[in-house]
Amino acid sequence: MRHLYLLRFGTAGVSAILLCAAVQAQQAPDAGQDDLAAQLASLKAQLAEQLHLLEALRASMHEQQRRIDVLQGTEPVDNNRLARQRGTGLRTAYLSQADLQDVGSAPQVPPPSPTPQPVGQAPSPPVRPPEVAPLFEQPGVLTPKGSYVLEPSMQFGYSSSNRVALVGYTIIPALLIGLIDVREVKRNTLTGALAVRTGLSNRLEVEARVPYVYRSDATVSRELFTGTASERVFDTSGRALGDIEMAARYQLNDGGADKPYYVAGLRFKSRTGRDPFQVVTDCTQRCVGENATGTGLPLDLPTGSGFYSLQPSLTWLFPSDPAVFFGSISYLHSFKRTGVSRLVLDGAREPLGTIEPGKIFGVNFGIGLALNEKASLSLGYDHSSVGRTRQNGVTVPGSVRTQLGTLLMGFSYRLGKDRTLNVSVGAGLTRDTPDVSISVRLPMTF
């Protein structure tokens, strides 16, 4: 606007100079020609100077109008100006400070006040499941790429069961002719394991687990087919390497707040442990049939299942502040073995043929709560349904589907930046489930 006023003032000044020249020429007709020529030359110089000033003001006004149009977005911006503007903040919509510098006497246009911006970098949304106190064998949080986790663990389980077998026949419901076999079994199992995990990527991890098993059983019973009234205790134990396991887990999605995380897993179990067909059974020749002799109990306890197994699983975690819900489903398939025989006393072998263990369907679920930045608490339930065992294509007599239910409680405490202590306690809810189980883990990250 100031340039517009100057332009109008300059035009008025030129008009005034011309008017003054005309008046002076009329008022002094008799003046000397020399004085008149000098005055005309001076007026022409002033006129030329005013015209030059007008041209400069007009050019400056056009430049200012062009800049206003650019700031209002009515003029396209070239790539060079955009390149200069990138990364310079929000000083103007289109122009950098260099574009706003005027040439010559044109005034500078001050940049608009910048919009308030947050300080620092906003945290990226979480792409990994939250960490909770572990209750089950498969962890939910994967190992980051390039990191290693060394996890020593110790697990203790205790179970007791009573078995009553009626060997004979009844004349009336209150009278039995024959023997009653009553057995009470106390079983203790202590398993020490060392697991190593590493992340091949931020979504994929692999694991190897090597267990060492110690088992001891105490069976209180009366020997069959002897007619004795006295009880005796049959003690047996076993200690050896268990079944080595290898597993892989992959995170299927990113998840987030109020969005579940899904982790797919696949675990392979070998039969490196001492299987049930390698230990000596307390039978002279046969353990089944009419000519069965002995207790039929193993003299040394096995430390492995004796079958190769493959277990796919799917784990989900759903963060809902302040809790985290989690669970998984799994299916354990044990591959059948052919040409199996049982080792009895005196080194004799009792042929069994083809053995196919029952399939196991598993499901578990729970909730995790963070007590503070170091401690967390988890509650959960684990259920497994074990199918019937088949021998030579036929279901083994007396084999039934078994239901195993365990109520679990877990505690986790962060001892340091790279160490965490995890303790879980399980209570059996069915007769076939161990009465109590205690597990202690100490994962260390490198």
Coordinates of C-alpha atoms in Angstrom, one line a residue:
M1 CA 0.0 0.0 0.0
R2 CA 2.9 2.3 0.7
H3 CA 4.2 1.8 -2.8
L4 CA 0.8 2.6 -4.2
Y5 CA 0.7 5.9 -2.2
L6 CA 4.2 6.8 -3.5
L7 CA 3.2 6.0 -7.0
R8 CA 0.2 8.3 -6.7
F9 CA 2.3 11.0 -5.1
G10 CA 4.9 10.8 -7.9
T11 CA 2.2 11.2 -10.6
A12 CA 0.8 14.2 -8.8
G13 CA 4.4 15.7 -8.5
V14 CA 5.0 15.4 -12.2
S15 CA 1.7 17.1 -12.9
A16 CA 2.6 19.9 -10.5
I17 CA 6.0 20.4 -12.1
L18 CA 4.4 20.8 -15.6
L19 CA 1.7 23.2 -14.2
C20 CA 4.4 25.4 -12.6
A21 CA 6.4 25.5 -15.8
A22 CA 3.3 26.6 -17.8
V23 CA 2.5 29.4 -15.2
Q24 CA 6.0 30.7 -15.2
A25 CA 6.1 30.8 -19.0
Q26 CA 2.8 32.9 -19.0
Q27 CA 3.9 35.3 -16.1
A28 CA 7.3 36.0 -17.6
P29 CA 6.9 36.6 -21.4
D30 CA 9.6 39.2 -21.5
A31 CA 12.2 37.2 -19.6
G32 CA 15.4 36.5 -21.3
Q33 CA 15.7 33.5 -23.6
D34 CA 18.6 32.2 -21.7
D35 CA 16.9 32.2 -18.3
L36 CA 13.8 30.5 -19.9
A37 CA 16.0 27.8 -21.5
A38 CA 17.7 27.2 -18.2
Q39 CA 14.4 26.8 -16.4
L40 CA 13.1 24.5 -19.0
A41 CA 16.2 22.3 -18.8
S42 CA 15.8 22.1 -15.0
L43 CA 12.2 21.2 -15.3
K44 CA 13.0 18.5 -17.9
A45 CA 15.6 17.0 -15.5
Q46 CA 13.1 17.0 -12.7
L47 CA 10.6 15.4 -14.9
A48 CA 13.0 12.7 -16.0
E49 CA 13.9 12.0 -12.4
Q50 CA 10.2 11.7 -11.4
L51 CA 9.5 9.4 -14.4
H52 CA 12.5 7.2 -13.3
L53 CA 11.1 7.1 -9.8
L54 CA 7.7 6.2 -11.1
E55 CA 9.0 3.3 -13.1
A56 CA 10.9 2.0 -10.1
L57 CA 7.8 2.3 -7.9
R58 CA 5.7 0.5 -10.5
A59 CA 8.2 -2.4 -10.8
S60 CA 8.3 -2.7 -7.0
M61 CA 4.5 -2.7 -6.8
H62 CA 4.3 -5.5 -9.4
E63 CA 6.9 -7.6 -7.5
Q64 CA 5.0 -7.1 -4.2
Q65 CA 1.7 -8.1 -5.9
R66 CA 3.4 -11.2 -7.3
R67 CA 4.6 -12.2 -3.8
I68 CA 1.2 -11.7 -2.3
D69 CA -0.3 -13.9 -5.0
V70 CA 2.2 -16.6 -4.3
L71 CA 1.5 -16.4 -0.5
Q72 CA -2.2 -16.7 -1.2
G73 CA -1.6 -19.8 -3.4
T74 CA -2.7 -18.3 -6.7
E75 CA 0.6 -18.8 -8.4
P76 CA 2.3 -22.2 -8.9
V77 CA 5.6 -22.8 -7.1
D78 CA 8.5 -24.3 -9.0
N79 CA 10.5 -27.3 -7.8
N80 CA 13.6 -25.3 -6.8
R81 CA 11.6 -23.3 -4.4
L82 CA 10.0 -26.4 -3.0
A83 CA 13.4 -28.0 -2.6
R84 CA 14.6 -25.0 -0.6
Q85 CA 11.5 -25.1 1.6
R86 CA 11.6 -28.7 2.5
G87 CA 12.9 -29.3 6.0
T88 CA 12.9 -25.6 7.0
G89 CA 9.8 -25.7 9.2
L90 CA 6.5 -24.0 8.9
R91 CA 7.6 -20.4 8.4
T92 CA 5.5 -19.9 5.3
A93 CA 3.2 -22.0 3.2
Y94 CA 5.3 -21.9 0.0
L95 CA 8.3 -19.6 0.3
S96 CA 11.5 -19.8 2.3
Q97 CA 13.1 -16.8 4.0
A98 CA 15.5 -16.4 1.0
D99 CA 12.5 -16.0 -1.3
L100 CA 11.1 -13.2 0.9
Q101 CA 14.2 -11.0 0.6
D102 CA 13.5 -7.9 -1.4
V103 CA 15.8 -6.6 -4.1
G104 CA 16.7 -2.9 -3.9
S105 CA 14.6 -0.7 -1.8
A106 CA 11.6 -3.0 -1.4
P107 CA 10.8 -3.8 2.2
Q108 CA 11.1 -7.3 3.7
V109 CA 8.0 -9.2 4.5
P110 CA 8.4 -10.8 8.0
P111 CA 7.6 -14.5 8.2
P112 CA 4.4 -15.6 9.9
S113 CA 4.7 -17.0 13.4
P114 CA 5.4 -20.7 13.3
T115 CA 2.8 -23.1 14.5
P116 CA 3.7 -24.7 17.9
Q117 CA 5.3 -28.1 17.3
P118 CA 5.8 -30.9 19.8
V119 CA 9.4 -31.2 21.1
G120 CA 11.2 -34.5 20.3
Q121 CA 10.0 -37.5 18.4
A122 CA 6.7 -39.1 19.1
P123 CA 7.0 -42.7 20.2
S124 CA 6.2 -45.2 17.5
P125 CA 3.2 -47.5 18.1
P126 CA 4.1 -50.8 19.7
V127 CA 4.5 -53.7 17.3
R128 CA 5.5 -56.4 19.8
P129 CA 3.2 -58.1 22.3
P130 CA 3.3 -56.9 25.9
E131 CA 5.3 -59.0 28.4
V132 CA 3.4 -60.9 31.0
A133 CA 4.4 -63.4 33.7
P134 CA 4.7 -66.7 31.8
L135 CA 2.4 -69.5 32.8
F136 CA 2.7 -72.0 30.0
E137 CA 5.6 -73.6 28.1
Q138 CA 5.4 -71.4 25.0
P139 CA 6.3 -67.7 25.7
G140 CA 4.2 -65.0 24.1
V141 CA 6.9 -62.3 23.6
L142 CA 9.4 -63.0 20.9
T143 CA 13.1 -62.4 21.1
P144 CA 14.3 -59.3 19.2
K145 CA 16.5 -59.8 16.2
G146 CA 20.2 -60.3 17.1
S147 CA 19.4 -61.0 20.8
Y148 CA 19.9 -64.3 22.7
V149 CA 18.0 -65.5 25.7
L150 CA 19.5 -68.2 28.0
E151 CA 16.8 -69.6 30.3
P152 CA 17.6 -72.1 33.0
S153 CA 14.5 -73.6 34.6
M154 CA 13.5 -76.1 37.3
Q155 CA 10.1 -77.7 37.5
F156 CA 8.7 -80.0 40.2
G157 CA 5.6 -82.0 40.1
Y158 CA 3.8 -84.3 42.6
S159 CA 0.9 -86.5 42.0
S160 CA -0.9 -89.3 43.9
S161 CA -3.5 -91.7 42.8
N162 CA -5.4 -94.7 44.1
R163 CA -6.3 -97.7 42.0
V164 CA -8.7 -100.5 43.0
A165 CA -9.0 -103.6 40.7
L166 CA -11.4 -106.5 41.4
V167 CA -10.1 -109.8 40.2
G168 CA -12.8 -112.5 40.6
Y169 CA -16.5 -112.8 40.3
T170 CA -19.5 -112.0 42.4
I171 CA -22.4 -114.2 43.5
I172 CA -24.4 -111.4 45.0
P173 CA -23.5 -107.7 45.0
A174 CA -22.3 -108.0 48.5
L175 CA -20.1 -111.1 48.1
L176 CA -16.9 -111.2 46.0
I177 CA -15.0 -114.4 45.2
G178 CA -11.4 -113.6 44.2
L179 CA -8.8 -110.9 44.9
I180 CA -8.9 -107.1 45.4
D181 CA -5.9 -105.2 44.0
V182 CA -5.5 -101.9 45.8
R183 CA -2.6 -99.7 44.7
E184 CA -1.6 -96.2 45.9
V185 CA 1.0 -94.5 43.8
K186 CA 3.0 -91.5 44.9
R187 CA 5.0 -89.9 42.0
N188 CA 7.6 -87.1 42.2
T189 CA 9.1 -85.6 39.1
L190 CA 12.0 -83.0 39.0
T191 CA 13.0 -81.6 35.6
G192 CA 15.9 -79.2 35.1
A193 CA 16.1 -77.7 31.6
L194 CA 18.2 -75.2 29.7
A195 CA 16.6 -73.3 26.8
V196 CA 18.3 -71.0 24.3
R197 CA 16.3 -68.6 22.1
T198 CA 17.4 -66.2 19.4
G199 CA 15.5 -63.8 17.1
L200 CA 16.1 -64.4 13.4
S201 CA 14.0 -61.3 12.8
N202 CA 11.8 -59.1 14.9
R203 CA 8.9 -61.5 14.1
L204 CA 10.6 -64.9 14.0
E205 CA 12.5 -66.7 16.8
V206 CA 13.8 -70.2 17.2
E207 CA 14.4 -72.2 20.4
A208 CA 16.2 -75.3 21.6
R209 CA 15.5 -76.9 25.0
V210 CA 17.5 -79.7 26.7
P211 CA 15.9 -81.2 29.8
Y212 CA 17.3 -83.6 32.4
V213 CA 14.6 -85.6 34.3
Y214 CA 14.7 -87.2 37.7
R215 CA 11.6 -89.3 38.6
S216 CA 10.7 -91.4 41.7
D217 CA 7.6 -93.5 42.2
A218 CA 6.4 -95.3 45.3
T219 CA 3.6 -97.9 44.9
V220 CA 1.9 -99.4 47.9
S221 CA 0.0 -102.6 46.8
R222 CA -0.7 -106.2 47.5
E223 CA 0.8 -108.6 44.9
L224 CA -1.7 -110.1 42.6
F225 CA -2.5 -113.9 42.5
T226 CA -0.7 -114.6 45.8
G227 CA -3.6 -114.2 48.2
T228 CA -1.4 -112.3 50.7
A229 CA -3.0 -109.9 53.2
S230 CA 0.2 -107.8 53.7
E231 CA 1.1 -104.7 51.8
R232 CA 4.4 -103.9 50.3
V233 CA 6.0 -100.8 48.9
F234 CA 7.5 -100.9 45.4
D235 CA 10.0 -98.1 45.0
T236 CA 11.5 -97.2 41.6
S237 CA 13.3 -94.2 40.2
G238 CA 15.0 -93.0 37.0
R239 CA 17.3 -90.2 36.0
A240 CA 18.6 -89.4 32.6
L241 CA 18.5 -87.0 29.7
G242 CA 14.9 -86.1 28.6
D243 CA 13.5 -85.5 25.2
I244 CA 15.2 -82.6 23.4
E245 CA 12.8 -80.1 21.9
M246 CA 13.1 -77.5 19.1
A247 CA 10.6 -74.8 18.4
A248 CA 10.0 -71.8 16.1
R249 CA 7.5 -69.0 16.6
Y250 CA 6.4 -66.3 14.2
Q251 CA 4.3 -63.1 15.0
L252 CA 1.6 -62.9 12.4
N253 CA 0.5 -59.3 12.8
D254 CA 1.4 -56.0 14.4
G255 CA -1.4 -55.6 16.9
G256 CA -1.6 -52.6 19.2
A257 CA -3.9 -50.9 21.7
D258 CA -7.2 -52.8 21.8
K259 CA -5.9 -55.0 18.9
P260 CA -4.8 -58.6 19.5
Y261 CA -1.4 -60.1 18.7
Y262 CA -1.2 -63.5 17.0
V263 CA 1.8 -65.7 17.3
A264 CA 2.0 -69.1 15.4
G265 CA 4.3 -71.8 16.8
L266 CA 5.6 -75.2 15.9
R267 CA 7.4 -77.5 18.3
F268 CA 9.2 -80.7 17.5
K269 CA 10.0 -83.2 20.3
S270 CA 12.6 -85.9 19.8
R271 CA 12.9 -89.2 21.8
T272 CA 16.4 -88.7 23.1
G273 CA 15.2 -89.7 26.6
R274 CA 15.0 -93.2 27.9
D275 CA 11.7 -94.5 26.6
P276 CA 9.3 -96.9 28.3
F277 CA 10.3 -99.8 26.0
Q278 CA 13.9 -99.6 27.1
V279 CA 13.5 -100.1 30.8
V280 CA 13.1 -103.5 32.4
T281 CA 9.6 -104.3 33.5
D282 CA 8.9 -106.5 36.6
C283 CA 7.5 -109.5 34.7
T284 CA 9.1 -112.9 34.3
Q285 CA 7.8 -113.6 30.8
R286 CA 4.6 -111.7 30.2
C287 CA 2.9 -108.6 31.6
V288 CA -0.5 -109.1 30.0
G289 CA -2.8 -112.0 29.4
E290 CA -3.5 -115.1 31.4
N291 CA 0.2 -116.0 32.1
A292 CA 1.1 -112.6 33.5
T293 CA 3.7 -112.8 36.3
G294 CA 5.1 -110.1 38.5
T295 CA 3.9 -106.6 39.3
G296 CA 4.0 -105.2 35.8
L297 CA 5.8 -102.1 37.1
P298 CA 9.0 -100.8 35.5
L299 CA 12.2 -101.4 37.6
D300 CA 13.6 -98.1 36.2
L301 CA 11.4 -95.2 35.3
P302 CA 11.6 -93.8 31.7
T303 CA 12.6 -90.1 31.2
G304 CA 11.1 -89.7 27.7
S305 CA 7.9 -90.5 25.9
G306 CA 9.4 -92.8 23.4
F307 CA 7.7 -91.2 20.4
Y308 CA 8.5 -88.3 18.0
S309 CA 6.0 -85.5 18.4
L310 CA 5.0 -82.4 16.4
Q311 CA 2.9 -79.7 18.0
P312 CA 1.5 -76.7 16.1
S313 CA 0.0 -73.9 18.2
L314 CA -1.6 -70.4 17.9
T315 CA -1.1 -67.9 20.7
W316 CA -3.0 -64.6 21.1
L317 CA -2.5 -61.6 23.4
F318 CA -5.0 -58.8 23.8
P319 CA -3.8 -55.7 25.7
S320 CA -6.6 -53.9 27.4
D321 CA -5.0 -51.4 29.9
P322 CA -4.3 -52.2 32.6
A323 CA -4.6 -55.9 31.9
V324 CA -3.4 -58.3 29.2
F325 CA -5.6 -61.2 28.1
F326 CA -3.8 -64.2 26.5
G327 CA -4.4 -67.8 25.5
S328 CA -3.5 -70.4 23.0
I329 CA -4.7 -73.6 21.3
S330 CA -2.5 -76.5 20.3
Y331 CA -2.6 -80.0 18.9
L332 CA 0.1 -82.6 19.7
H333 CA 0.6 -85.4 17.2
S334 CA 2.8 -88.3 18.2
F335 CA 4.0 -90.5 15.4
K336 CA 3.3 -94.2 15.8
R337 CA 6.1 -96.8 16.2
T338 CA 6.2 -100.3 14.6
G339 CA 7.9 -103.4 15.8
V340 CA 7.8 -102.3 19.4
S341 CA 8.7 -104.8 22.2
R342 CA 8.8 -104.5 25.9
L343 CA 11.9 -105.6 27.9
V344 CA 11.1 -108.0 30.8
L345 CA 13.2 -109.9 33.3
D346 CA 16.0 -112.1 32.2
G347 CA 16.5 -110.0 29.1
A348 CA 13.4 -111.4 27.3
R349 CA 11.4 -109.3 24.9
E350 CA 7.6 -109.2 24.8
P351 CA 6.4 -108.2 21.3
L352 CA 3.8 -105.4 21.3
G353 CA 3.6 -104.6 17.6
T354 CA 2.5 -101.1 16.4
I355 CA 1.8 -98.5 19.1
E356 CA 0.1 -95.2 18.3
P357 CA -0.3 -92.8 21.3
G358 CA -3.5 -90.7 21.5
K359 CA -3.7 -87.2 20.1
I360 CA -3.7 -84.3 22.6
F361 CA -5.8 -81.2 22.1
G362 CA -4.8 -78.3 24.4
V363 CA -6.3 -74.9 25.2
N364 CA -5.3 -72.4 27.8
F365 CA -6.2 -68.8 28.7
G366 CA -5.4 -66.3 31.3
I367 CA -5.0 -62.6 32.4
G368 CA -1.8 -60.7 33.3
L369 CA -1.6 -57.6 35.5
A370 CA 1.4 -55.3 36.0
L371 CA 1.7 -54.5 39.6
N372 CA 4.5 -51.9 39.0
E373 CA 7.3 -51.4 36.6
K374 CA 9.2 -54.5 37.9
A375 CA 6.5 -57.0 39.1
S376 CA 3.6 -58.6 37.4
L377 CA 1.0 -61.2 38.2
S378 CA -0.8 -63.8 35.9
L379 CA -3.7 -66.1 36.4
G380 CA -4.7 -68.8 34.0
Y381 CA -6.1 -72.2 33.2
D382 CA -4.7 -75.0 31.1
H383 CA -6.7 -77.9 29.8
S384 CA -5.5 -80.9 27.7
S385 CA -7.6 -83.8 26.3
V386 CA -5.6 -86.9 25.7
G387 CA -7.0 -89.5 23.3
R388 CA -6.9 -93.3 23.5
T389 CA -3.8 -95.3 22.7
R390 CA -4.0 -97.8 19.9
Q391 CA -2.1 -101.0 19.5
N392 CA -2.0 -102.8 16.1
G393 CA -4.9 -100.6 15.0
V394 CA -7.1 -101.5 17.9
T395 CA -7.8 -99.4 21.0
V396 CA -5.9 -100.7 24.0
P397 CA -8.3 -102.4 26.5
G398 CA -8.8 -100.1 29.4
S399 CA -7.6 -97.0 27.5
V400 CA -10.0 -94.1 27.8
R401 CA -9.8 -90.4 26.9
T402 CA -8.2 -88.5 29.8
Q403 CA -8.9 -84.9 30.7
L404 CA -6.2 -82.9 32.4
G405 CA -7.0 -79.5 34.0
T406 CA -4.6 -77.2 35.8
L407 CA -5.2 -73.9 37.5
L408 CA -2.1 -71.7 37.3
M409 CA -0.8 -68.6 39.0
G410 CA 2.4 -66.9 38.0
F411 CA 4.7 -64.2 39.4
S412 CA 7.4 -62.2 37.5
Y413 CA 10.0 -59.8 38.9
R414 CA 12.6 -58.0 36.9
L415 CA 15.9 -58.4 38.7
G416 CA 17.8 -56.2 36.3
K417 CA 17.9 -54.9 32.8
D418 CA 18.6 -58.3 31.3
R419 CA 17.3 -60.7 34.0
T420 CA 13.8 -61.7 35.1
L421 CA 12.7 -64.2 37.7
N422 CA 9.5 -66.1 36.9
V423 CA 7.7 -68.4 39.3
S424 CA 4.5 -70.3 38.6
V425 CA 2.3 -72.6 40.7
G426 CA -0.2 -75.1 39.3
A427 CA -3.0 -77.0 41.0
G428 CA -4.6 -80.0 39.4
L429 CA -8.3 -80.0 39.0
T430 CA -8.9 -83.5 37.8
R431 CA -7.8 -86.9 39.2
D432 CA -5.3 -87.6 36.4
T433 CA -3.6 -84.2 36.7
P434 CA -0.6 -83.8 39.0
D435 CA -1.7 -82.4 42.3
V436 CA 0.8 -79.6 42.4
S437 CA 3.5 -78.3 40.1
I438 CA 6.0 -75.5 40.7
S439 CA 8.2 -74.0 38.0
V440 CA 11.0 -71.5 38.4
R441 CA 12.6 -69.8 35.4
L442 CA 15.4 -67.2 35.1
P443 CA 15.6 -65.9 31.5
M444 CA 18.8 -63.8 30.8
T445 CA 19.1 -61.7 27.6
F446 CA 22.4 -61.1 25.8

